[in-house]
Coordinates of C-alpha atoms in Angstrom, one line a residue:
Chain A
X7 CA -58.8 38.0 -147.7
X8 CA -58.7 37.2 -144.0
X9 CA -58.8 40.1 -141.6
X10 CA -55.4 40.7 -140.1
X11 CA -55.1 41.4 -136.4
X12 CA -52.3 43.9 -137.1
X13 CA -53.0 47.6 -137.2
X14 CA -50.3 48.4 -139.9
X15 CA -51.5 48.6 -143.5
X16 CA -48.9 46.2 -144.8
X17 CA -48.6 43.4 -142.4
X18 CA -45.6 41.1 -142.6
X19 CA -46.1 37.8 -144.5
X20 CA -46.1 35.9 -141.3
X21 CA -49.3 37.5 -140.0
X22 CA -52.2 35.0 -139.6
X23 CA -55.9 35.4 -139.1
X24 CA -57.2 34.1 -135.8
X25 CA -58.3 30.8 -137.3
X26 CA -55.1 30.3 -139.2
X27 CA -53.2 30.6 -135.9
X28 CA -55.3 27.9 -134.5
X29 CA -54.3 25.5 -137.3
X30 CA -51.0 24.9 -135.7
X31 CA -52.3 22.1 -133.5
X32 CA -50.8 19.3 -131.5
X33 CA -52.8 16.7 -133.5
X34 CA -50.0 15.9 -135.9
X35 CA -47.4 15.5 -133.1
X36 CA -49.7 13.3 -131.0
X37 CA -51.7 11.2 -133.4
X38 CA -49.3 10.9 -136.4
X39 CA -45.7 11.1 -135.0
X40 CA -45.8 7.8 -133.2
X41 CA -46.7 5.9 -136.4
X42 CA -44.3 7.5 -138.8
X43 CA -41.4 5.1 -138.5
X44 CA -43.6 2.1 -138.9
X45 CA -45.4 3.5 -141.9
X46 CA -42.1 4.2 -143.6
X47 CA -40.7 0.8 -142.9
X48 CA -43.9 -1.0 -144.1
X49 CA -44.4 1.4 -147.0
X50 CA -48.0 1.7 -145.9
X51 CA -50.2 4.5 -144.6
X52 CA -52.0 3.6 -141.4
X53 CA -55.7 3.6 -142.0
X54 CA -56.3 5.2 -138.7
X55 CA -54.2 8.2 -139.8
X56 CA -56.3 8.6 -142.9
X57 CA -59.5 8.4 -140.8
X58 CA -58.2 10.9 -138.3
X59 CA -57.3 13.3 -141.1
X60 CA -61.0 13.2 -142.2
X61 CA -62.2 13.5 -138.6
X62 CA -60.1 16.6 -138.1
X63 CA -61.6 18.2 -141.2
X64 CA -58.2 18.3 -142.9
X65 CA -59.3 16.6 -146.1
X66 CA -61.9 19.2 -147.1
X67 CA -60.3 22.4 -146.0
X68 CA -61.7 24.6 -148.7
X69 CA -64.8 22.6 -149.4
X70 CA -68.0 24.5 -148.5
X71 CA -69.7 23.4 -145.2
X72 CA -72.8 22.6 -147.3
X73 CA -70.8 19.6 -148.5
X74 CA -69.4 18.8 -145.1
X75 CA -66.2 20.7 -145.7
X76 CA -64.4 23.1 -143.4
X77 CA -65.1 26.2 -145.5
X78 CA -61.6 27.7 -144.9
X79 CA -59.1 29.3 -147.2
X80 CA -56.3 28.2 -149.5
X81 CA -53.8 29.7 -147.1
X82 CA -55.2 27.5 -144.3
X83 CA -54.5 24.4 -146.6
X84 CA -51.0 25.6 -147.0
X85 CA -50.5 25.9 -143.3
X86 CA -52.0 22.5 -142.6
X87 CA -49.8 20.9 -145.2
X88 CA -46.7 22.6 -143.7
X89 CA -47.7 21.4 -140.2
X90 CA -48.3 17.8 -141.3
X91 CA -45.0 17.7 -143.3
X92 CA -43.1 18.7 -140.2
X93 CA -44.2 15.3 -138.8
X94 CA -44.6 13.2 -141.9
X95 CA -44.2 14.4 -145.5
X96 CA -46.1 11.3 -146.7
X97 CA -49.2 12.3 -144.8
X98 CA -48.8 15.8 -145.9
X99 CA -48.8 14.8 -149.6
X100 CA -52.0 12.8 -149.2
X101 CA -53.6 15.9 -147.6
X102 CA -52.1 18.2 -150.3
X103 CA -53.3 16.2 -153.3
X104 CA -56.8 15.9 -151.8
X105 CA -57.1 19.6 -151.1
X106 CA -55.1 21.4 -153.8
X107 CA -55.9 19.0 -156.7
X108 CA -58.9 16.8 -156.3
X109 CA -61.2 19.1 -154.2
X110 CA -60.3 22.2 -156.3
X111 CA -61.0 20.4 -159.6
X112 CA -64.4 19.3 -158.4
X113 CA -65.3 22.6 -156.7
X114 CA -64.3 24.7 -159.8
X115 CA -65.5 22.4 -162.6
X116 CA -68.1 20.1 -161.1
X117 CA -71.8 20.3 -162.2
X118 CA -74.2 20.5 -159.2
X119 CA -74.8 16.8 -159.5
X120 CA -71.1 15.9 -159.5
X121 CA -70.4 18.3 -156.6
X122 CA -73.2 16.8 -154.6
X123 CA -72.0 13.3 -155.3
X124 CA -68.3 13.7 -154.7
X125 CA -67.5 16.8 -152.6
X126 CA -69.4 15.5 -149.6
X127 CA -67.5 12.2 -149.8
X128 CA -64.2 13.9 -150.4
X129 CA -64.6 15.9 -147.2
X130 CA -65.7 13.0 -145.0
X131 CA -64.3 9.7 -146.0
X132 CA -63.1 9.3 -149.6
X133 CA -59.6 9.9 -150.9
X134 CA -59.0 11.0 -154.5
X135 CA -56.2 10.5 -157.0
X136 CA -55.1 12.6 -159.9
X137 CA -54.0 10.6 -163.0
X138 CA -52.0 12.4 -165.5
X139 CA -48.5 10.9 -165.9
X140 CA -47.7 7.8 -167.9
X141 CA -44.7 5.6 -168.4
X142 CA -43.9 7.6 -171.6
X143 CA -45.1 11.0 -170.5
X144 CA -43.9 12.8 -167.4
X145 CA -42.8 16.3 -168.0
X146 CA -44.1 15.9 -171.5
X147 CA -47.5 15.4 -170.0
X148 CA -49.6 16.3 -173.0
X149 CA -48.1 13.5 -175.1
X150 CA -50.2 11.1 -172.9
X151 CA -51.5 8.1 -174.7
X152 CA -54.4 6.9 -172.6
X153 CA -57.3 7.0 -175.0
X154 CA -61.0 7.6 -174.5
X155 CA -63.2 6.4 -177.4
X156 CA -66.6 8.0 -177.6
X157 CA -69.7 5.8 -178.0
X158 CA -73.3 7.0 -177.8
X159 CA -73.4 8.4 -174.2
X160 CA -70.3 6.8 -172.8
X161 CA -66.5 6.5 -173.4
X162 CA -64.2 3.5 -173.3
X163 CA -60.9 4.2 -171.8
X164 CA -57.8 2.2 -172.6
X165 CA -54.2 2.8 -171.5
X166 CA -52.1 3.0 -168.3
X167 CA -51.0 5.6 -165.9
X168 CA -47.9 5.7 -163.7
X169 CA -46.8 7.3 -160.5
X170 CA -50.3 7.8 -159.2
X171 CA -50.2 9.0 -155.6
X172 CA -52.9 8.0 -153.1
X173 CA -54.0 5.2 -155.5
X174 CA -54.1 2.5 -152.8
X175 CA -56.7 4.3 -150.8
X176 CA -58.5 6.4 -153.4
X177 CA -62.2 5.9 -154.0
X178 CA -62.3 8.2 -157.1
X179 CA -59.8 8.8 -159.8
X180 CA -59.6 11.9 -162.0
X181 CA -58.2 10.5 -165.2
X182 CA -56.7 12.6 -168.1
X183 CA -57.4 10.7 -171.3
X184 CA -57.4 11.9 -174.9
X185 CA -60.7 11.6 -176.8
X186 CA -59.1 12.8 -180.1
X187 CA -55.4 12.2 -180.6
X188 CA -55.5 13.8 -184.0
X189 CA -56.2 17.1 -182.2
X190 CA -53.1 16.7 -180.0
X191 CA -53.4 18.0 -176.5
X192 CA -56.7 19.6 -177.3
X193 CA -58.3 16.2 -177.1
X194 CA -57.3 15.7 -173.5
X195 CA -60.4 15.3 -171.3
X196 CA -60.8 14.9 -167.6
X197 CA -62.9 11.8 -166.6
X198 CA -64.2 10.9 -163.2
X199 CA -63.6 7.2 -162.7
X200 CA -64.9 5.5 -159.5
X201 CA -62.7 2.9 -158.0
X202 CA -65.0 -0.1 -158.5
X203 CA -65.4 0.5 -162.2
X204 CA -64.8 -2.6 -164.2
X205 CA -61.5 -2.7 -166.1
X206 CA -59.7 -0.3 -163.8
X207 CA -56.7 -2.1 -162.2
X208 CA -54.7 -0.6 -159.5
X209 CA -51.3 -2.3 -159.7
X210 CA -48.7 -3.0 -157.1
X211 CA -47.3 0.1 -155.5
X212 CA -43.7 1.2 -156.1
X213 CA -41.0 0.4 -153.6
X214 CA -39.7 4.0 -153.1
X215 CA -36.7 5.7 -151.6
X216 CA -38.8 8.1 -149.8
X217 CA -42.4 9.2 -149.1
X218 CA -42.9 5.4 -148.7
X219 CA -46.1 5.6 -146.7
X220 CA -47.7 7.5 -149.6
X221 CA -48.9 4.8 -152.1
X222 CA -47.6 5.4 -155.7
X223 CA -49.1 2.9 -158.1
X224 CA -49.4 2.2 -161.8
X225 CA -53.0 2.0 -163.1
X226 CA -54.3 0.0 -166.0
X227 CA -57.4 0.8 -167.9
X228 CA -58.8 -2.1 -169.8
X229 CA -61.9 -1.1 -171.7
X230 CA -63.1 1.0 -168.8
X231 CA -66.6 2.3 -169.5
X232 CA -67.3 5.8 -168.2
X233 CA -70.6 7.6 -168.8
X234 CA -70.6 10.9 -170.5
X235 CA -71.9 12.6 -167.3
X236 CA -68.6 11.7 -165.7
X237 CA -66.7 14.2 -167.7
X238 CA -65.4 16.9 -165.4
X239 CA -65.6 20.2 -167.2
X240 CA -65.6 20.3 -171.0
X241 CA -64.3 17.8 -173.5
X242 CA -60.9 18.7 -174.8
X243 CA -60.2 21.2 -172.0
X244 CA -58.4 18.7 -169.8
X245 CA -55.0 20.2 -170.6
X246 CA -56.1 23.6 -169.3
X247 CA -57.4 22.1 -166.1
X248 CA -54.3 20.2 -165.5
X249 CA -52.1 23.2 -166.0
X250 CA -54.3 25.3 -163.8
X251 CA -54.5 22.9 -161.0
X252 CA -50.8 22.1 -161.1
X253 CA -50.0 25.8 -160.7
X254 CA -51.8 25.7 -157.3
X255 CA -50.6 22.3 -156.4
X256 CA -47.1 23.7 -156.8
X257 CA -47.6 25.9 -153.8
X258 CA -48.9 22.9 -151.8
X259 CA -45.7 21.0 -152.6
X260 CA -43.6 24.0 -151.7
X261 CA -45.4 24.0 -148.4
X262 CA -44.7 20.3 -148.0
X263 CA -41.0 20.8 -148.6
X264 CA -41.0 23.7 -146.3
X265 CA -42.5 21.7 -143.5
X266 CA -40.1 18.8 -144.2
X267 CA -37.1 21.1 -143.9
X268 CA -38.4 22.8 -140.7
X269 CA -39.4 19.5 -139.1
X270 CA -35.9 18.0 -139.9
X271 CA -34.2 21.2 -138.6
X272 CA -36.4 21.2 -135.4
X273 CA -35.3 17.6 -134.6
X274 CA -31.6 18.4 -135.2
X275 CA -30.9 21.7 -133.4
X276 CA -31.8 20.3 -129.9
X277 CA -29.2 17.6 -130.5
X278 CA -26.5 20.1 -131.4
X279 CA -27.2 22.0 -128.3
X280 CA -26.9 18.9 -126.2
X281 CA -24.0 17.0 -127.7
X282 CA -20.7 18.0 -126.2
X283 CA -17.3 17.4 -127.8
X284 CA -14.0 19.0 -126.8
X285 CA -15.7 20.4 -123.8
X286 CA -18.4 22.4 -125.5
X287 CA -21.7 22.0 -127.3
X288 CA -21.2 21.3 -130.9
X289 CA -23.6 24.2 -131.5
X290 CA -20.9 26.5 -130.1
X291 CA -18.4 25.7 -132.8
X292 CA -18.3 28.6 -135.2
X293 CA -18.3 26.2 -138.2
X294 CA -21.6 24.7 -137.1
X295 CA -23.1 28.1 -136.2
X296 CA -22.4 29.5 -139.6
X297 CA -23.9 26.4 -141.4
X298 CA -26.9 26.4 -139.1
X299 CA -27.6 30.1 -139.6
X300 CA -27.3 29.7 -143.3
X301 CA -29.8 26.8 -143.4
X302 CA -32.2 28.7 -141.1
X303 CA -32.1 31.7 -143.5
X304 CA -32.8 29.5 -146.5
X305 CA -35.8 27.9 -144.7
X306 CA -37.1 31.4 -143.9
X307 CA -36.7 32.5 -147.5
X308 CA -38.6 29.4 -148.7
X309 CA -41.3 30.1 -146.2
X310 CA -41.8 33.7 -147.4
X311 CA -41.8 32.6 -151.1
X312 CA -44.4 30.0 -150.3
X313 CA -46.6 32.2 -148.1
X314 CA -46.4 35.0 -150.6
X315 CA -47.4 32.8 -153.5
X316 CA -50.3 31.5 -151.5
X317 CA -51.5 35.1 -150.5
X318 CA -51.2 36.2 -154.1
X319 CA -53.4 33.3 -155.3
X320 CA -55.9 34.1 -152.6
X321 CA -55.9 37.8 -153.6
X322 CA -56.8 36.7 -157.2
X323 CA -53.5 38.1 -158.4
X324 CA -51.2 36.4 -160.9
X325 CA -49.1 33.9 -159.0
X326 CA -47.7 31.3 -161.4
X327 CA -44.2 32.7 -161.5
X328 CA -44.1 33.0 -157.7
X329 CA -45.5 29.5 -157.3
X330 CA -42.7 28.1 -159.5
X331 CA -40.1 30.0 -157.5
X332 CA -41.6 28.7 -154.2
X333 CA -41.7 25.0 -155.3
X334 CA -38.3 25.0 -156.9
X335 CA -36.7 26.9 -154.0
X336 CA -38.4 24.9 -151.2
X337 CA -37.4 21.6 -152.8
X338 CA -33.8 22.8 -153.0
X339 CA -33.9 24.0 -149.4
X340 CA -35.3 20.7 -148.2
X341 CA -32.5 18.9 -149.9
X342 CA -29.9 21.2 -148.4
X343 CA -31.4 21.1 -144.9
X344 CA -31.8 17.4 -144.6
X345 CA -28.3 16.7 -146.0
X346 CA -26.8 19.2 -143.5
X347 CA -28.9 17.9 -140.6
X348 CA -27.5 14.4 -141.1
X349 CA -24.0 15.8 -141.0
X350 CA -24.7 17.9 -137.9
X351 CA -26.1 14.8 -136.1
X352 CA -23.0 12.8 -137.0
X353 CA -23.3 9.0 -136.7
X354 CA -26.7 9.0 -135.2
X355 CA -28.0 11.0 -138.1
X356 CA -27.1 8.1 -140.3
X357 CA -29.2 5.6 -138.3
X358 CA -32.9 4.8 -138.6
X359 CA -33.3 5.2 -134.9
X360 CA -33.5 8.9 -135.5
X361 CA -36.0 10.6 -137.8
X362 CA -33.4 12.6 -139.8
X363 CA -32.5 10.0 -142.4
X364 CA -36.1 9.7 -143.3
X365 CA -36.4 13.4 -144.0
X366 CA -33.3 13.1 -146.2
X367 CA -34.9 10.3 -148.2
X368 CA -38.3 12.0 -148.4
X369 CA -37.0 15.3 -149.7
X370 CA -35.6 14.1 -153.0
X371 CA -39.0 13.7 -154.6
X372 CA -39.6 17.5 -154.2
X373 CA -37.3 18.3 -157.1
X374 CA -39.1 15.7 -159.2
X375 CA -42.9 15.5 -158.9
X376 CA -45.6 18.1 -159.8
X377 CA -43.1 19.6 -162.2
X378 CA -39.4 18.9 -162.1
X379 CA -37.0 21.6 -161.1
X380 CA -35.9 22.0 -164.7
X381 CA -39.4 22.5 -165.8
X382 CA -39.9 25.1 -163.0
X383 CA -36.8 26.9 -164.1
X384 CA -37.8 26.9 -167.8
X385 CA -41.2 28.2 -166.9
X386 CA -39.6 30.9 -164.8
X387 CA -37.3 31.9 -167.7
X388 CA -40.3 32.3 -169.9
X389 CA -41.9 34.7 -167.5
X390 CA -38.8 36.7 -167.1
X391 CA -38.4 36.9 -170.8
X392 CA -41.9 38.2 -171.2
X393 CA -41.5 40.8 -168.4
X394 CA -38.9 42.6 -170.5
X395 CA -41.1 42.7 -173.6
X396 CA -41.6 46.5 -173.8
Chain B
X1 CA -82.7 23.6 -114.2
X2 CA -80.9 26.0 -116.4
X3 CA -78.9 23.2 -118.0
X4 CA -76.0 25.6 -118.0
X5 CA -72.4 24.5 -117.1
X6 CA -69.6 27.0 -116.4
X7 CA -66.1 25.8 -117.3
X8 CA -63.1 27.7 -116.2
X9 CA -60.1 27.7 -118.6
X10 CA -56.7 29.1 -117.6
X11 CA -54.0 30.2 -120.0
X12 CA -50.7 28.8 -118.8
X13 CA -47.2 28.3 -120.1
X14 CA -47.3 25.2 -122.4
X15 CA -46.5 22.0 -120.6
X16 CA -43.6 21.2 -123.0
X17 CA -41.8 24.5 -122.4
X18 CA -38.6 24.5 -120.3
X19 CA -39.4 27.0 -117.6
X20 CA -36.8 29.7 -116.8
X21 CA -36.8 31.9 -113.7
X22 CA -36.5 35.6 -114.4
X23 CA -33.1 37.2 -113.5
X24 CA -34.9 39.5 -111.0
X25 CA -36.3 36.5 -109.2
X26 CA -39.8 37.8 -109.2
X27 CA -41.3 35.1 -111.4
X28 CA -40.7 33.0 -114.5
X29 CA -40.1 34.2 -118.0
X30 CA -43.4 34.5 -119.9
X31 CA -42.6 36.9 -122.7
X32 CA -42.5 35.2 -126.1
X33 CA -43.0 31.8 -124.4
X34 CA -45.6 29.4 -125.8
X35 CA -48.8 29.4 -123.8
X36 CA -51.8 27.0 -124.1
X37 CA -54.8 25.9 -122.2
X38 CA -54.1 24.2 -118.8
X39 CA -54.3 20.5 -119.5
X40 CA -56.7 19.9 -116.6
X41 CA -58.9 22.7 -118.0
X42 CA -59.0 20.9 -121.3
X43 CA -60.2 17.8 -119.5
X44 CA -62.9 20.0 -117.8
X45 CA -64.0 21.4 -121.2
X46 CA -64.1 17.9 -122.7
X47 CA -66.3 16.6 -119.8
X48 CA -68.7 19.5 -120.2
X49 CA -69.0 19.1 -123.9
X50 CA -69.6 15.3 -123.5
X51 CA -72.4 16.1 -121.1
X52 CA -74.0 18.4 -123.7
X53 CA -73.6 15.7 -126.4
X54 CA -75.4 13.3 -124.1
X55 CA -78.1 15.9 -123.8
X56 CA -77.7 16.0 -120.0
X57 CA -77.0 19.7 -120.1
X58 CA -77.9 22.4 -122.5
X59 CA -75.1 25.0 -122.6
X60 CA -71.4 25.1 -122.0
X61 CA -70.0 28.5 -121.1
X62 CA -66.2 28.9 -121.1
X63 CA -64.7 31.5 -118.7
X64 CA -61.1 32.8 -118.5
X65 CA -59.6 35.5 -116.4
X66 CA -56.7 37.5 -117.7
X67 CA -55.4 39.9 -120.4
X68 CA -56.4 40.0 -124.0
X69 CA -54.6 36.7 -124.8
X70 CA -57.0 34.9 -122.5
X71 CA -59.4 35.1 -125.4
X72 CA -57.3 32.6 -127.4
X73 CA -57.8 30.1 -124.6
X74 CA -61.6 30.7 -124.7
X75 CA -61.5 30.3 -128.5
X76 CA -59.9 26.9 -128.1
X77 CA -62.7 25.9 -125.6
X78 CA -65.2 27.1 -128.2
X79 CA -63.5 25.1 -130.9
X80 CA -63.8 22.0 -128.6
X81 CA -67.5 22.5 -128.4
X82 CA -68.3 25.2 -125.8
X83 CA -71.2 27.4 -126.8
X84 CA -70.1 30.8 -125.7
X85 CA -67.3 32.5 -123.7
X86 CA -66.9 35.0 -121.0
X87 CA -63.6 36.9 -120.8
X88 CA -63.0 38.5 -117.4
X89 CA -60.5 41.2 -118.1
X90 CA -57.7 41.3 -115.6
X91 CA -54.4 43.1 -116.6
X92 CA -51.2 44.5 -115.2
X93 CA -50.5 44.2 -111.5
X94 CA -53.9 42.7 -110.9
X95 CA -53.0 39.9 -113.3
X96 CA -49.6 39.3 -111.7
X97 CA -51.3 38.8 -108.3
X98 CA -54.4 37.0 -109.6
X99 CA -54.7 33.8 -107.6
X100 CA -57.3 31.1 -106.6
X101 CA -59.0 33.4 -104.1
X102 CA -59.7 36.1 -106.7
X103 CA -60.6 33.7 -109.4
X104 CA -63.0 31.7 -107.2
X105 CA -64.7 35.0 -106.2
X106 CA -65.1 35.8 -109.9
X107 CA -66.4 32.3 -110.7
X108 CA -68.8 32.3 -107.8
X109 CA -70.2 35.6 -109.0
X110 CA -70.5 34.4 -112.6
X111 CA -72.1 31.1 -111.5
X112 CA -74.8 33.0 -109.7
X113 CA -75.2 35.5 -112.6
X114 CA -75.4 32.7 -115.2
X115 CA -77.6 30.5 -113.1
X116 CA -75.2 27.6 -113.6
X117 CA -76.1 24.2 -112.4
X118 CA -72.5 22.9 -112.6
X119 CA -69.1 24.5 -112.4
X120 CA -66.4 22.3 -113.8
X121 CA -62.8 23.2 -113.4
X122 CA -59.4 21.5 -113.8
X123 CA -58.2 20.2 -110.4
X124 CA -55.2 22.5 -110.5
X125 CA -53.2 24.7 -112.9
X126 CA -49.8 23.4 -114.0
X127 CA -48.1 26.8 -113.3
X128 CA -49.0 27.3 -109.6
X129 CA -50.2 23.8 -108.7
X130 CA -52.5 25.4 -106.2
X131 CA -55.4 23.0 -106.3
X132 CA -57.6 25.6 -104.5
X133 CA -59.9 27.3 -107.0
X134 CA -62.5 24.6 -107.2
X135 CA -62.7 24.1 -103.5
X136 CA -62.8 27.9 -102.7
X137 CA -65.5 28.4 -105.4
X138 CA -67.7 25.8 -103.8
X139 CA -67.2 27.3 -100.4
X140 CA -68.1 30.8 -101.5
X141 CA -71.2 29.5 -103.2
X142 CA -72.0 27.1 -100.4
X143 CA -72.3 24.4 -103.0
X144 CA -71.2 20.8 -102.6
X145 CA -67.9 19.8 -104.4
X146 CA -66.6 16.7 -106.1
X147 CA -62.9 17.2 -106.6
X148 CA -60.2 15.0 -108.3
X149 CA -63.0 13.5 -110.4
X150 CA -62.1 10.5 -112.5
X151 CA -65.7 9.8 -113.4
X152 CA -68.8 12.1 -113.5
X153 CA -72.4 11.0 -114.0
X154 CA -75.6 12.9 -113.7
X155 CA -78.3 11.2 -111.7
X156 CA -81.4 13.4 -111.7
X157 CA -80.8 16.3 -109.4
X158 CA -77.6 14.9 -108.2
X159 CA -74.1 14.3 -109.6
X160 CA -72.2 11.1 -108.9
X161 CA -68.5 11.7 -108.7
X162 CA -65.8 9.1 -108.5
X163 CA -62.8 10.7 -106.8
X164 CA -59.2 9.7 -106.9
X165 CA -57.9 9.7 -103.4
X166 CA -54.7 8.4 -101.8
X167 CA -56.3 5.2 -100.7
X168 CA -58.0 4.5 -104.1
X169 CA -61.3 5.6 -105.4
X170 CA -64.1 7.3 -103.5
X171 CA -67.6 7.7 -104.8
X172 CA -69.7 10.6 -103.7
X173 CA -73.2 11.8 -104.7
X174 CA -73.7 15.5 -104.4
X175 CA -76.7 17.8 -105.0
X176 CA -76.8 20.1 -108.0
X177 CA -75.8 22.9 -108.2
X178 CA -72.2 21.7 -107.5
X179 CA -68.6 22.3 -108.3
X180 CA -66.6 19.5 -109.9
X181 CA -62.8 19.5 -110.5
X182 CA -61.3 17.3 -113.2
X183 CA -58.4 14.9 -112.6
X184 CA -56.2 13.3 -115.3
X185 CA -58.1 10.2 -116.0
X186 CA -61.6 11.7 -116.3
X187 CA -61.4 11.7 -120.1
X188 CA -59.1 12.3 -123.1
X189 CA -59.7 15.8 -124.5
X190 CA -60.6 16.0 -128.2
X191 CA -58.5 17.9 -130.7
X192 CA -60.3 20.9 -132.1
X193 CA -61.2 19.9 -135.7
X194 CA -60.7 22.4 -138.4
X195 CA -64.5 22.8 -139.0
X196 CA -65.0 23.4 -135.3
X197 CA -62.2 26.0 -135.3
X198 CA -64.1 27.8 -138.1
X199 CA -67.4 27.6 -136.3
X200 CA -65.8 28.9 -133.1
X201 CA -65.1 32.2 -134.9
X202 CA -68.9 32.9 -134.9
X203 CA -69.4 32.1 -131.2
X204 CA -69.7 35.0 -128.9
X205 CA -67.2 36.0 -126.2
X206 CA -68.6 38.5 -123.7
X207 CA -66.3 41.0 -122.0
X208 CA -66.7 41.5 -118.3
X209 CA -64.7 43.5 -115.7
X210 CA -64.2 42.1 -112.2
X211 CA -65.6 45.4 -110.8
X212 CA -68.9 44.6 -112.7
X213 CA -69.1 41.5 -110.7
X214 CA -68.4 43.3 -107.5
X215 CA -65.2 41.4 -107.0
X216 CA -62.2 42.8 -105.1
X217 CA -59.0 41.6 -106.6
X218 CA -56.7 42.5 -103.8
X219 CA -54.3 39.8 -103.1
X220 CA -53.6 38.6 -99.6
X221 CA -50.3 37.0 -100.7
X222 CA -47.0 38.6 -101.6
X223 CA -44.5 36.7 -103.6
X224 CA -41.1 37.3 -102.0
X225 CA -38.8 35.4 -104.3
X226 CA -38.8 32.8 -107.0
X227 CA -35.8 30.5 -107.3
X228 CA -34.8 27.5 -109.5
X229 CA -35.0 24.2 -107.7
X230 CA -31.6 23.2 -106.3
X231 CA -29.4 21.5 -108.8
X232 CA -29.4 17.8 -108.5
X233 CA -26.1 16.7 -106.8
X234 CA -24.0 14.1 -108.4
X235 CA -24.2 10.7 -106.8
X236 CA -21.3 8.7 -105.3
X237 CA -20.1 5.3 -106.1
X238 CA -18.8 2.9 -103.3
X239 CA -17.1 -0.4 -103.4
X240 CA -18.6 -2.4 -100.7
X241 CA -21.7 -2.6 -98.5
X242 CA -19.7 -1.5 -95.5
X243 CA -18.6 1.5 -97.4
X244 CA -22.2 2.2 -98.2
X245 CA -23.3 2.0 -94.6
X246 CA -20.3 4.2 -93.6
X247 CA -21.2 6.9 -96.1
X248 CA -24.9 6.8 -95.1
X249 CA -23.9 7.3 -91.4
X250 CA -21.4 10.1 -92.4
X251 CA -24.0 12.1 -94.3
X252 CA -26.4 11.7 -91.4
X253 CA -28.9 9.6 -93.4
X254 CA -28.9 6.8 -90.8

């Protein structure tokens, strides 16, 4: 755990180590903000943005410096994702997936050879994608149908994946495929598939409501040959890895939604303080004040849930319940905040000239991906049930 | 040649903050207000780090004068590539009255102590806009100065500085050791990358007191009052050119 600069034994959740304080940089505002609108309209991430994310060391936050990474902590990743999301949630999700899913899987499960080959690329110039969902399996992830047939020292993968983020730019894909369907989910195995592997087709990206600059593509696997040494971890353990990683990824998404809400809020309040109607600032109307205060409180609550889940994970304590709460709550808060912000901005909130409507469109995916709200709630209920098992 | 460059970095109120005058009119509100490194100091750090990357100098030492928080500013310089830092501790009343004269005495003492071959500073700070520290430091050291630099190049035992002046650009060649002050167009400061922020943690910041350097911090200036600039008056609309001329005469403008 990082050393807190505070002398009290139980520092407040919003206490940061020195380097964590330095993470809140101008970089996102200056380098990314000017491009956000264009990237949203064209549904395309600017290559320069991706390059600068690597240059800033933001794509390998927890990777060991021996592999060219930053060597920082999970909490630092959470702070970075939040800061990026304040400017563009699409950029934040690219950074989130890389750090919380791809890098973590390689770092935790990779053989020395795999780590050597991939971690140094992931921290410097290569984007990764995590491929679990299919057309017929979303929440019911383990009913996935993509098949990996074993031959001597290689596997042949056939099937398709859907909703794969980062796919347009990814150089490596972590593909969950089943080597033994008769064994149900215990056949699911994680394969490392390089982009240029024959038979791997990255299809046209989805035309989405929000997070448009983040590429989301279907993938086709047509007799894709993958050597045995490209299995990440153990055969048949893929389901465990997926669950494990998604628990952490949950906190990352919570942070993204938190940053989204805060960024939207930060753009709106100055307007309410400036806009005058009936002789006073619209901020001075009690109706607005009460709504604004309510939303601000919700954002703060989401922040504390997110930070606490992150600190719990860092401390090696159980954190799944808290991670579920953080993700579910932050997504709801993002929806509430963005919706209210449009109302507070009035007509201009409804136009594309202002960044508010984009935040409104972007937030919706928060209640859907990396575990729908309903899944989070069911998981939470299971935890609660167990807690009362005396 | 020591190959050592001293860079002064000042902690100021962030450029984006809306400044408010304190009700007691003794200064501006600084409590709880966002502070960051003076933009011209960032440019100075960037230039020093660039010189090191070109292997023209060997070590960049970042110096800041002020209370505990000045260390944050030094850390930022370290994250940008400075090798080590020196925090000159100035607090309380001394800090309130700290100005170019005192800082230049401190920098001059440090430049001698550290055997610096170059002192690079921002041309001015965005809070007091004094534009004096560089010039005073050079005078105290009896070193040549290249101020308002928009280009700096090392040429053996001399520094060539292209200066931005009212009439255009002036190029001077000055002997090392020298003082250079950075103007806006000298370079574009880099963002501190995350790995560099992490590395900065391990770099050393030495603590020094002005008394250790034999510097007297007594101010020769007394701030009597600080006021907001006068409110901008509303303009007036007139119908004809004659009206315009009439109004201008009336208000004594012509």
